[in-house]
Short mmCIF file of C-alpha atoms and ligand atoms in Angstrom, two decimals:
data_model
loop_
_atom_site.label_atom_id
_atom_site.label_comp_id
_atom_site.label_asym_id
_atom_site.label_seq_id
_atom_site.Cartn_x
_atom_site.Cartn_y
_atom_site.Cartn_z
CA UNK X 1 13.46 29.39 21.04
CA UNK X 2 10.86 30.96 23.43
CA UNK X 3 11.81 31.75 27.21
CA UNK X 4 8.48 30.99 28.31
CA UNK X 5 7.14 27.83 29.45
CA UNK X 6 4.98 25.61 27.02
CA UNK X 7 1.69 26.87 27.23
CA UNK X 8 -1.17 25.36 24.87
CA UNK X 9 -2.30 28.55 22.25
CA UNK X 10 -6.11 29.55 22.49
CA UNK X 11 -7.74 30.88 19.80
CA UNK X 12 -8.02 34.31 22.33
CA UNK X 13 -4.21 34.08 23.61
CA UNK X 14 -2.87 33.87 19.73
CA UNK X 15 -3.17 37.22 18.75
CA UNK X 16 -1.27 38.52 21.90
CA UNK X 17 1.54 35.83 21.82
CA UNK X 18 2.37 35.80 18.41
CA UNK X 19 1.51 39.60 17.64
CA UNK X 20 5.32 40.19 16.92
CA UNK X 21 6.35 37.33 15.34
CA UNK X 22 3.35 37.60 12.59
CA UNK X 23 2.40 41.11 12.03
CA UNK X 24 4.89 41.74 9.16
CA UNK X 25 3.84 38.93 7.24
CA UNK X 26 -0.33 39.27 7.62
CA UNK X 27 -0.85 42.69 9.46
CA UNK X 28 -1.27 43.86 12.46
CA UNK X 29 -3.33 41.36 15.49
CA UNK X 30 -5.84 43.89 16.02
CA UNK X 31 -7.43 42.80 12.47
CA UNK X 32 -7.01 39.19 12.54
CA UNK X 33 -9.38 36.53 12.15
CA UNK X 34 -8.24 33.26 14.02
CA UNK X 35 -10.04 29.65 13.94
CA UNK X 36 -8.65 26.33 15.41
CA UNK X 37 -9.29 23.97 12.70
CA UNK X 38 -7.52 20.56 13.63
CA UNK X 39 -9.16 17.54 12.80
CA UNK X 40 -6.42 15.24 13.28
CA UNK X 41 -6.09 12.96 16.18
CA UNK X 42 -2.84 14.69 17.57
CA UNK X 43 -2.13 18.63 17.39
CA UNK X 44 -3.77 21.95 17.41
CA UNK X 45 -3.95 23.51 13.69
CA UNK X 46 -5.49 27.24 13.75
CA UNK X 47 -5.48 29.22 10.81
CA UNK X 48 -4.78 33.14 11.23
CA UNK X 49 -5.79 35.55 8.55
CA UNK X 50 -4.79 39.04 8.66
CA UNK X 51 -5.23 42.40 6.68
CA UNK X 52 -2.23 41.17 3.89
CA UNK X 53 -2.41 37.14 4.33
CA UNK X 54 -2.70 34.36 6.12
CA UNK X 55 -0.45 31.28 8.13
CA UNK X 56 -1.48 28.22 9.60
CA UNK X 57 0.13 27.75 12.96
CA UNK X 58 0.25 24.31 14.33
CA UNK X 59 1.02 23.19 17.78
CA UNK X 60 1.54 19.98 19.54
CA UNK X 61 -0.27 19.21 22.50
CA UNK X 62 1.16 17.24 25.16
CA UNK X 63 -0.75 14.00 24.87
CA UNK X 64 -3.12 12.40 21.59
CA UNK X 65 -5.69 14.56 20.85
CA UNK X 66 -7.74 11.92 19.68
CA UNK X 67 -7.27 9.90 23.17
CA UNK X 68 -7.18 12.45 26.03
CA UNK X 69 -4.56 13.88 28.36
CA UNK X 70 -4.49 9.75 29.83
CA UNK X 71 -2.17 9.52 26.66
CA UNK X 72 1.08 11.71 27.13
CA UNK X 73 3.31 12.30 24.15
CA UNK X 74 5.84 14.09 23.95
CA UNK X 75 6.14 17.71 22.41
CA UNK X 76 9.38 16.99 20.31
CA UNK X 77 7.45 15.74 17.52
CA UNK X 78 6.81 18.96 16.26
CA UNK X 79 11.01 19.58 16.29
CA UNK X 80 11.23 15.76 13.80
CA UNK X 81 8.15 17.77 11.86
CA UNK X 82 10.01 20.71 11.32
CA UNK X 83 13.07 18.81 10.37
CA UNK X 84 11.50 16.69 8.16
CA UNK X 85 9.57 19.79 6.35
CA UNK X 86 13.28 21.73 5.41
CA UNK X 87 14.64 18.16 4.32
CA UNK X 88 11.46 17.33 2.10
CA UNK X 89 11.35 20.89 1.28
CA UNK X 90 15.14 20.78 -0.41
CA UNK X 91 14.10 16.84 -1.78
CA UNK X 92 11.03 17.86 -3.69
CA UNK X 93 11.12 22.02 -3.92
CA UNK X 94 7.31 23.15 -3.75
CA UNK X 95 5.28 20.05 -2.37
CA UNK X 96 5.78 20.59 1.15
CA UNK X 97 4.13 24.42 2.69
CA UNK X 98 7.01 26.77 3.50
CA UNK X 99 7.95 26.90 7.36
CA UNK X 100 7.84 30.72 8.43
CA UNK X 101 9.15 30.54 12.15
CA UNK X 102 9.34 27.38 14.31
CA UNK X 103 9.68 27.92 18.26
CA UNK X 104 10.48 24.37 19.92
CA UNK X 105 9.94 25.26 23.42
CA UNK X 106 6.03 25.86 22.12
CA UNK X 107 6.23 23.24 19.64
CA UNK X 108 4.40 25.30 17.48
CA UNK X 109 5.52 25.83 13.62
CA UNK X 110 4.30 29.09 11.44
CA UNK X 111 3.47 27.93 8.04
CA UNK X 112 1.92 28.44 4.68
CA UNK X 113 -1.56 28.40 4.37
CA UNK X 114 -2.12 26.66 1.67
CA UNK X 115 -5.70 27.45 0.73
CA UNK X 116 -7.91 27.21 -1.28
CA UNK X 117 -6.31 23.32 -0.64
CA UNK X 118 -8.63 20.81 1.19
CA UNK X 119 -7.68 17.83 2.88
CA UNK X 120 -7.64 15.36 0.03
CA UNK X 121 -9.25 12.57 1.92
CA UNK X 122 -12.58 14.64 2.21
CA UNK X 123 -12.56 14.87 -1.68
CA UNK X 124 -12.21 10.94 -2.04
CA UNK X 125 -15.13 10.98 0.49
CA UNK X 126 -17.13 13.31 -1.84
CA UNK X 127 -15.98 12.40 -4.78
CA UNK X 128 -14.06 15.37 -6.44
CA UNK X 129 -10.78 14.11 -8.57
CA UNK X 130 -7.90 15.82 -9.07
CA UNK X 131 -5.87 16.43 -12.30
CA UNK X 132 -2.11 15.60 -12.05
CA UNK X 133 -2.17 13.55 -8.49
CA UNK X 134 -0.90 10.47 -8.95
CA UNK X 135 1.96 12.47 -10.95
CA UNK X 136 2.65 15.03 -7.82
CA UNK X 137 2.65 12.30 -5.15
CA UNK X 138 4.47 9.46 -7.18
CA UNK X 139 7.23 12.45 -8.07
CA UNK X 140 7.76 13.20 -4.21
CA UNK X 141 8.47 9.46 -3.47
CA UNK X 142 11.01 9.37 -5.90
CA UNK X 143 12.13 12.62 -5.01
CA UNK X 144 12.23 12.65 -0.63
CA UNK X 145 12.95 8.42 -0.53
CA UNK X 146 15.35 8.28 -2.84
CA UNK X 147 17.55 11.25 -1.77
CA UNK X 148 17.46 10.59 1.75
CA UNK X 149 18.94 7.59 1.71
CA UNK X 150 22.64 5.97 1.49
CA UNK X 151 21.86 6.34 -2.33
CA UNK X 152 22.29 10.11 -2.76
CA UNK X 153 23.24 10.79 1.38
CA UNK X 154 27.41 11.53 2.27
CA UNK X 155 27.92 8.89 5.18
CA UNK X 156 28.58 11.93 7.70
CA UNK X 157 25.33 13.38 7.12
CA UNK X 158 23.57 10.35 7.30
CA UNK X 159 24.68 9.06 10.07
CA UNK X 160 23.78 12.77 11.87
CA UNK X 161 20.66 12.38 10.44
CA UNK X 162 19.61 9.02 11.40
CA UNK X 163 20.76 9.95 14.77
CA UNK X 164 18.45 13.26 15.05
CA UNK X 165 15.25 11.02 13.49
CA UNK X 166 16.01 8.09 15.99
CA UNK X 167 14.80 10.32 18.90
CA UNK X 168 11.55 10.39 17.52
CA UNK X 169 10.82 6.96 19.88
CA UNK X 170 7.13 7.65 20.75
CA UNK X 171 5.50 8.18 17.60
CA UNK X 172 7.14 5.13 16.28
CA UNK X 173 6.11 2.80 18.82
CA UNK X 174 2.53 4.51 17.74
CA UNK X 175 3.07 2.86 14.39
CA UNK X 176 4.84 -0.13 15.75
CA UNK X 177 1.96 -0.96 17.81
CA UNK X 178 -0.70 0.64 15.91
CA UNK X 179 -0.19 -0.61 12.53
CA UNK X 180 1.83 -4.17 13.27
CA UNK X 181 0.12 -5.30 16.00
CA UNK X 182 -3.47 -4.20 17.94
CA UNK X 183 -5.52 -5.17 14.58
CA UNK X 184 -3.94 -9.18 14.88
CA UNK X 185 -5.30 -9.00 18.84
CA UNK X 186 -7.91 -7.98 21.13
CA UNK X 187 -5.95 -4.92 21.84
CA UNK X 188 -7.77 -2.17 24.61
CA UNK X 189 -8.42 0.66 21.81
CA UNK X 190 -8.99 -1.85 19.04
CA UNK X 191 -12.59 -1.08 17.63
CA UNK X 192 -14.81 -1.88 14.47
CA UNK X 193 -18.30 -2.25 13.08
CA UNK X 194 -19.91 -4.98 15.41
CA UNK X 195 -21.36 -7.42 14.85
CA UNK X 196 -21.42 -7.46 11.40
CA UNK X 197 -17.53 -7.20 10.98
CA UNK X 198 -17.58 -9.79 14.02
CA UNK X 199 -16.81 -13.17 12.00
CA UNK X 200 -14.07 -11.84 9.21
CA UNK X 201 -12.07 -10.18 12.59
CA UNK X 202 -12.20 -13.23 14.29
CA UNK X 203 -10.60 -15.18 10.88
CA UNK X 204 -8.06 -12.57 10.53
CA UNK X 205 -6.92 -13.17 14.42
CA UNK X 206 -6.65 -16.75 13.89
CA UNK X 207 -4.74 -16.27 10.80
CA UNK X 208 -1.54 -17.49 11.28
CA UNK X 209 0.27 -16.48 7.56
CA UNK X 210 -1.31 -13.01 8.58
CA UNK X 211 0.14 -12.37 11.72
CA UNK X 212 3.68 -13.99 10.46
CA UNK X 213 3.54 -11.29 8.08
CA UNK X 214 2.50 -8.47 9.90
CA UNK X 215 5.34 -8.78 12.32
CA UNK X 216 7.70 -9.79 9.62
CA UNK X 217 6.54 -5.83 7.78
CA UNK X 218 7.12 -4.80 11.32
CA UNK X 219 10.76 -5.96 12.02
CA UNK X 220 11.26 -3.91 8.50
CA UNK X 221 9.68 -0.75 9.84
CA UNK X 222 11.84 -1.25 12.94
CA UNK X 223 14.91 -2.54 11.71
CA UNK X 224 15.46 -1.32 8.18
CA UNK X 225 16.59 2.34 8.45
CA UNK X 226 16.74 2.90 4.37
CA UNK X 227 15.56 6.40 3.93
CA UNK X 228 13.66 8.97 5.89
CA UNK X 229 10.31 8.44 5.51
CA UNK X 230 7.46 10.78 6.14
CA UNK X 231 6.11 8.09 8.65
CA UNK X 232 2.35 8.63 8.11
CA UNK X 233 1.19 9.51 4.66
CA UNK X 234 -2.03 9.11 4.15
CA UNK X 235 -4.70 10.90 2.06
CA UNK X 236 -5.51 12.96 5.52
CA UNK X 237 -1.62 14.28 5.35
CA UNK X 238 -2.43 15.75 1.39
CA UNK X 239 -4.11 18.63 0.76
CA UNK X 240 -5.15 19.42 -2.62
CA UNK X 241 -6.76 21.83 -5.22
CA UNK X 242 -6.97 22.92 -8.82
CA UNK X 243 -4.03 20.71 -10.21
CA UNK X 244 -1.83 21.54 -6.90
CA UNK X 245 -0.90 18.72 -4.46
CA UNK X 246 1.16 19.35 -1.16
CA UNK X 247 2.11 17.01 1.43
CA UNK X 248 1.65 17.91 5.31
CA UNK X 249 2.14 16.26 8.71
CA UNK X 250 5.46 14.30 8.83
CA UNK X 251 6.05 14.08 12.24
CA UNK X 252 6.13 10.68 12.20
CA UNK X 253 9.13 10.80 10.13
CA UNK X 254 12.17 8.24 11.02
CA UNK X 255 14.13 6.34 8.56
CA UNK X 256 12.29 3.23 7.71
CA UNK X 257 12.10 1.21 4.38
CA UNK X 258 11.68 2.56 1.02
CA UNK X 259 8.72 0.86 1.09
CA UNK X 260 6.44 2.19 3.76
CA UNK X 261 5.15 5.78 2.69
CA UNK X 262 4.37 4.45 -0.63
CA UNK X 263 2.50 1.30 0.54
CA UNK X 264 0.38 3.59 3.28
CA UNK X 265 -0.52 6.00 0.79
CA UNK X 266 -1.77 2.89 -1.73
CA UNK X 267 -3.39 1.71 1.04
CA UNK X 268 -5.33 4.56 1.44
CA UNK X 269 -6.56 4.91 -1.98
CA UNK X 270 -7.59 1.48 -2.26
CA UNK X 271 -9.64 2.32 0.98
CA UNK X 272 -10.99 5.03 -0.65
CA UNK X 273 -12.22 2.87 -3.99
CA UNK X 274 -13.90 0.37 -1.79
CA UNK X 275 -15.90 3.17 0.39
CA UNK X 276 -17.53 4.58 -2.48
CA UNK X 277 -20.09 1.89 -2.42
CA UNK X 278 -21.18 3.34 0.65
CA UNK X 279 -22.11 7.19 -1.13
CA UNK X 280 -23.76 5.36 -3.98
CA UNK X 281 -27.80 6.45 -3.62
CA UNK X 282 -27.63 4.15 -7.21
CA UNK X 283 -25.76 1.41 -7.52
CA UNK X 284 -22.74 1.93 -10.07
CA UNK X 285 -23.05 5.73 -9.86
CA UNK X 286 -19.46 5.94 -8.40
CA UNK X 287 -17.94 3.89 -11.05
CA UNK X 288 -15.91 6.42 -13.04
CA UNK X 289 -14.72 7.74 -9.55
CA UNK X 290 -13.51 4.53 -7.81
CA UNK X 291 -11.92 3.94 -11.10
CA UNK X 292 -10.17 7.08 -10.79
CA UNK X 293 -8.78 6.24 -6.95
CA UNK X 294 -7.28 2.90 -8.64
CA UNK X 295 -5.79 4.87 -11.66
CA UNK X 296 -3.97 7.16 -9.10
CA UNK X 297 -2.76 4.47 -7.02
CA UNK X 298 -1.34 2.84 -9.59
CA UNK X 299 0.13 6.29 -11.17
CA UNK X 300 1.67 7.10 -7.93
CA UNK X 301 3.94 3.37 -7.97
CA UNK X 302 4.47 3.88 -12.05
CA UNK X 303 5.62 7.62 -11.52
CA UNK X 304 7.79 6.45 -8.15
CA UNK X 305 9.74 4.13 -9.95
CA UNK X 306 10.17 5.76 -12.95
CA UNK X 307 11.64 8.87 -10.79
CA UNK X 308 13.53 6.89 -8.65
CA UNK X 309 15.02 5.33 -11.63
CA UNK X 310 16.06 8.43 -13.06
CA UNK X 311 17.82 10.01 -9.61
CA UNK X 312 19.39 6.39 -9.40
CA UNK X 313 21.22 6.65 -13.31
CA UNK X 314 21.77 10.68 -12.24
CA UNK X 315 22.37 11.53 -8.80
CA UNK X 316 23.62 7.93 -7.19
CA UNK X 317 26.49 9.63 -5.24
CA UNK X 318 26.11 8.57 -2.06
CA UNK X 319 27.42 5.92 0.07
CA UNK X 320 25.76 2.56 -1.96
CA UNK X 321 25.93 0.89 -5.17
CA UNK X 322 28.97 3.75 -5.94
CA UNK X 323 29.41 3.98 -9.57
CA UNK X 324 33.27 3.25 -9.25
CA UNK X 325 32.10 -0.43 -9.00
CA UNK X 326 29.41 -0.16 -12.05
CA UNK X 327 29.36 2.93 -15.03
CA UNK X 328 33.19 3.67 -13.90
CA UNK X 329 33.69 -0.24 -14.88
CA UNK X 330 31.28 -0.50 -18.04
CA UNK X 331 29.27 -2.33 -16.12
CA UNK X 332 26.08 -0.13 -16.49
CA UNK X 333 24.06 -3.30 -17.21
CA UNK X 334 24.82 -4.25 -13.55
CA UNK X 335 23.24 -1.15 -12.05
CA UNK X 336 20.54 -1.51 -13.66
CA UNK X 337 20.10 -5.47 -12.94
CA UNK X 338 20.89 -3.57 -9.20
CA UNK X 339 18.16 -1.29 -9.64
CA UNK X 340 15.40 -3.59 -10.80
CA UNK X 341 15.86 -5.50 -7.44
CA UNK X 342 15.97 -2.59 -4.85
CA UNK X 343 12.94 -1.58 -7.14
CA UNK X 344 11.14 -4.96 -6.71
CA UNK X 345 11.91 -5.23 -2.91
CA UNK X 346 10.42 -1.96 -2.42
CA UNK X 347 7.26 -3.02 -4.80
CA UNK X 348 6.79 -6.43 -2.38
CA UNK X 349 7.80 -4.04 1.69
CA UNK X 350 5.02 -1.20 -0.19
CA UNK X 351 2.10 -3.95 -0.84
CA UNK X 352 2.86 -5.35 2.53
CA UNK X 353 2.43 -2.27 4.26
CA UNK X 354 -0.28 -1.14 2.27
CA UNK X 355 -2.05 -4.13 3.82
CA UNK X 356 -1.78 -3.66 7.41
CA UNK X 357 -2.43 -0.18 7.05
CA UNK X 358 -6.23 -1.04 5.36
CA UNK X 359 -6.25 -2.93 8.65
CA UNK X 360 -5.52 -0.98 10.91
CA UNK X 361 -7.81 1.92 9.55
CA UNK X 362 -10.74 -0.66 9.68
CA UNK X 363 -9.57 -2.77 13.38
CA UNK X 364 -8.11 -0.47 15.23
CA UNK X 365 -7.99 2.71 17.13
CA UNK X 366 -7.35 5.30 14.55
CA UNK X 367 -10.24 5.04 11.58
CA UNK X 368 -10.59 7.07 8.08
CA UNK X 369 -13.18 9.26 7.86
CA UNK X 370 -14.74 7.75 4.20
CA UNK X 371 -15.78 4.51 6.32
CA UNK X 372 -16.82 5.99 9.45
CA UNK X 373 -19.04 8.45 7.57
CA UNK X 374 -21.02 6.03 5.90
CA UNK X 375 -23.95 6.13 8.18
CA UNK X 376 -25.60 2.73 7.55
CA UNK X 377 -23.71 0.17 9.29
CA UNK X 378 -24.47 -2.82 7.37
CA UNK X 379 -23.09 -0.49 3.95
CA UNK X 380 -20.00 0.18 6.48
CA UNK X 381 -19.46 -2.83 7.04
CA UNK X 382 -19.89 -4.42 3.35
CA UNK X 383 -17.11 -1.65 2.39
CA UNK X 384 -15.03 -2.68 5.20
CA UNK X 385 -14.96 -5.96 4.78
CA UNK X 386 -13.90 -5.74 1.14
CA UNK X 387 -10.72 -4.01 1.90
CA UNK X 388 -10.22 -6.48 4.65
CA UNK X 389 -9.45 -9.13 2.67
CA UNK X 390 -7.65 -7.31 0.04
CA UNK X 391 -5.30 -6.36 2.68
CA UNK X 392 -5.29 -9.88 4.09
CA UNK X 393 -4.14 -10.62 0.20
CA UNK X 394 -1.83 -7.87 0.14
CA UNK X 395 0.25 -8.68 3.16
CA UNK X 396 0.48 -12.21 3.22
CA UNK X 397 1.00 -12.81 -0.63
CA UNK X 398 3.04 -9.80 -1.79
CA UNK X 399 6.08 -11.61 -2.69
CA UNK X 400 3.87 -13.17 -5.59
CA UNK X 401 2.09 -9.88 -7.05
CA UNK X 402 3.75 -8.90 -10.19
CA UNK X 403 2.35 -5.50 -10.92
CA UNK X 404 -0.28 -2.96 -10.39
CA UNK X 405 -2.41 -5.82 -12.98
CA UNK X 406 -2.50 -7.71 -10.07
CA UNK X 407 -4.23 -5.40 -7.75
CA UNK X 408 -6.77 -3.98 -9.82
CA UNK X 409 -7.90 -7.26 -10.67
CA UNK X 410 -8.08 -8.55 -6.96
CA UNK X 411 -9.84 -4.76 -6.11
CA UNK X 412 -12.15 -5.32 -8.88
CA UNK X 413 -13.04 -8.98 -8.16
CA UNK X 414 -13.81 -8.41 -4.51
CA UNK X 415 -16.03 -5.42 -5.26
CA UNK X 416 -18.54 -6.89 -7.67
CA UNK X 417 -18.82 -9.77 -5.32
CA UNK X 418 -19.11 -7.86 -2.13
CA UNK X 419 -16.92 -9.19 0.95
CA UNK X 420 -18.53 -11.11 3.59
C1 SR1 O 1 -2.65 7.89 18.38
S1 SR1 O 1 -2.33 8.54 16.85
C2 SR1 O 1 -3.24 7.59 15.74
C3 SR1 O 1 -2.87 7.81 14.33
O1 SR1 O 1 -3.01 9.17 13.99
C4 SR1 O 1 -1.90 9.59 13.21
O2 SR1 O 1 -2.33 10.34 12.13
C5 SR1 O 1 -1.20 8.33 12.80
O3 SR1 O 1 -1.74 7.78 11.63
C6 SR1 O 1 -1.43 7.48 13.97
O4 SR1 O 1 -1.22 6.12 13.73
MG1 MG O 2 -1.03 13.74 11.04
#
C-alpha cells in the first residue's frame, strides 16, 4: 500500500512514480516507452515497455470515464479486480494476465501485457476468427463458476468471500440499473439510433412480458449469490491472438447466478453475427464469418456444460449436493438427475441475460463498438433492430428454448428477413 495520496498517473508522472517498483522487471525508466491506451468507459490502461519487457498498468479513476467527473465511483473496484484476478487465476491457471504488484491506495494494478493480443471485439468488428475460442472461454466458465461456488467452496471461505465481493455496491447498481432497467424506460442516459429505431423502442417499452422478465433476471442478479461471477464479460473484456484467449476486466465481479457471465458473453456474440450485415460492401460476403460468431457461441454453452459436468462428478466437495447423500449412497443416478437441472436452470438465467444485455448495448448508455461503427444509420439500425427482437425472444421465452437449435434458428430467421 502506497503512503501517498491517490493521484491519477500521467503518461509523464509514470516513469518517476513507478521507476522502483518496475525497473527489475522491464529496465530502467530512463528507456521506457509509455502510452495510455484505455478505451473502456471506466479506467486508465497505459502500457509501459522497457529495455527487457513490458506491463500494462491500469488505474481506476475516480468517476466513469465514459460519463465525466459528474459520475463519482469509487476507487475500490480496482481492490474486487485484483481479487477476482488471483481467484480466477487459481480457477482456470493461464486465462487470466498475471498480476505483478497491486497498490490499493492508487488503485492501480501492474500486469501482464499480453500482446500481440487484441481486444477480441475489434476482431468480430473486422472479421478475423480465432481457432480454439469457444473451447478457451466455455473451459473458464466451467472452470471460475463452478469452483467458486457452494459446489467446490468450504462454507468458511465462502462466506468470507461473499462478504469481501458484497462491498463491491456501486458497480452493481451499474448493472442493476444499466442492464435491468434504463432500456424498459425513458431513462436520462438511455440513447439509440433515432428515428429509425424509434417505433421497435417504443413496442419494447410497452411490452409488458418484457419488462416482467427483465426485472424477474434482475431479482436473480440481485438476489441469487451462486458463484462469483466476473460481472461484465463481454467480447471487450477478451483479448485474443494466434490460438490464445485471456479474459480481462472483472471488476464487476460479485457473486451472482451461474447464469449471468455466460448469457452476457452469448449475448455479445450474437450481437456480433447480426452487425456483420453492416461491413458487408456485398451482400452475403460475411456469411462464413457470422456463421463462425454463432458456432462459438454455441461452443462456449456445449464446452461450459460439459466442464462443469466433469468438476461436478470430480471435485463436488463443497458445501451442496455433498456426495454423502448421492455416490456415498449408490445413488449416482440422483446426482446426475441433480445436475441436469442446475444445468438447465443455468441454460434458461444465461438466455435471459443474454437478452437484456443485446438491449442494453443497443438502448442504453453503454453501446458496442461493431454497431456504433457502422457508419450508415439506416444499416445501424437494420442490424440493431434484428438483435432487438432476438433479445425480446430470448428474455421473455427462455424457459421454452431447448438448445442452442433453438437460437440459431431464431438468429438465422430474423437475419434473412431483416428486423423492422
Ligand atoms: C458506466 S459503465 C458502463 C458499462 O461499462 C462497463 O464495461 C460495463 O459493461 C458497464 O455496464
Ligand atoms: Mg471493463
Amino acid at each position: 500500500m502506497s503512503e501517498t495520496p491517490y493521484t491519477v498517473l500521467t503518461v509523464e508522472t509514470l516513469p518517476a512514480r513507478l521507476g522502483a517498483i518496475l525497473a527489475g522487471r522491464i529496465g530502467p525508466p530512463a528507456g521506457w516507452r509509455v502510452r495510455e491506451v484505455g478505451d473502456g468507459n471506466l479506467n486508465l490502461v497505459f502500457i509501459v515497455e522497457g529495455a527487457s519487457g513490458g506491463v500494462v498498468v491500469k488505474q481506476a479513476l475516480p468517476y466513469v470515464r465514459l460519463v465525466g467527473e459528474s459520475w463519482p465511483l469509487p476507487l475500490k473496484r480496482s481492490f474486487f479486480e485484483y481479487h477476482a484476478l488471483t481467484r480466477q487465476a487459481q480457477r482456470d491457471p493461464g486465462r487470466v494476465p498475471e498480476v505483478y504488484h497491486f497498490d490499493e491506495g492508487q488503485a492501480l494494478t501492474v500486469m501482464e501485457y499480453l500482446s500481440p493480443h487484441k481486444i477480441l471485439r475489434r476482431d468480430l468488428e473486422a472479421g478475423v476468427k480465432h481457432e480454439g475460442l469457444g473451447r478457451q472461454l466455455g473451459l473458464f466458465l466451467g472452470r471460475t463458476l463452478f469452483r467458486g461456488s457452494d459446489l467446490s467452496m468450504k462454507t468458511a471461505d465462502r462466506k468470507a468471500d461473499v462478504a469481501l465481493f458484497s462491498d463491491n455496491v456501486a458497480l452493481c447498481d451499474i448493472t442493476e440499473q444499466l442492464v435491468f432497467t434504463d432500456p424498459y424506460y425513458a431513462a436520462e442516459m438511455n440513447r439509440h439510433t433515432s428515428p429509425q429505431l424509434d417505433g421497435i423502442v417504443a413496442e419494447l417499452r410497452a411490452d409488458v412480458d418484457l419488462k416482467v422478465a427483465a426485472q424477474q433476471l434482475k431479482l436473480k442478479f440481485c438476489n441469487h449469490a451462486e458463484t462469483l461471477v466476473h460481472g461484465d464479460l463481454h467480447t471487450g473484456s477478451i483479448m485474443a491472438h494466434g490460438g490464445d484467449a485471456r479474459v480481462i476486466d472483472p471488476e464487476f465481479a460479485c457473486y451472482g447466478p451461474f447464469g449471468f457471465d455466460i448469457g452476457m458473453l452469448i449475448a455479445n456474440f450474437l450481437m456480433a453475427y447480426f452487425a456483420q450485415g453492416g461491413y458487408e460492401a456485398r451482400a452475403g460476403e460475411r456469411d462464413d464469418f457470422r456463421a463462425w460468431t454463432l458456432d462459438v457461441a454455441e461452443e462456449v454453452w456445449d464446452v461450459f456444460r460439459a466442464e462443469f459436468s466433469r468438476l461436478w462428478r470430480t471435485e463436488r466437495t463443497g458445501i451442496l449436493y455433498p456426495a454423502a447423500l448421492y455416490e456415498d449412497q449408490g445413488h449416482g443416478l440422483a446426482a446426475e438427475q441433480a445436475l441436469a437441472a442446475l444445468l438447465h436452470e443455468i441454460w434458461v438465467d444465461a438466455l435471459g441475460f443474454a437478452g437484456v444485455e443485446m438491449h442494453r448495448r443497443i438502448l442504453g448508455l453503454a453501446h458496442i463498438a461493431e454497431f456504433e461503427h457502422i457508419e450508415n444509420a439506416d444499416s445501424r439500425a437494420r442490424c440493431e433492430a434484428k438483435a432487438l427482437r432476438l433479445g425480446r425472444w430470448l428474455a421473455v421465452n427462455r424457459a421454452g428454448i431447448l438448445g442452442f437449435v433453438d437460437i440459431r434458428a431464431a438468429a438465422t430467421r430474423l437475419e434473412a428477413e431483416g428486423a423492422s
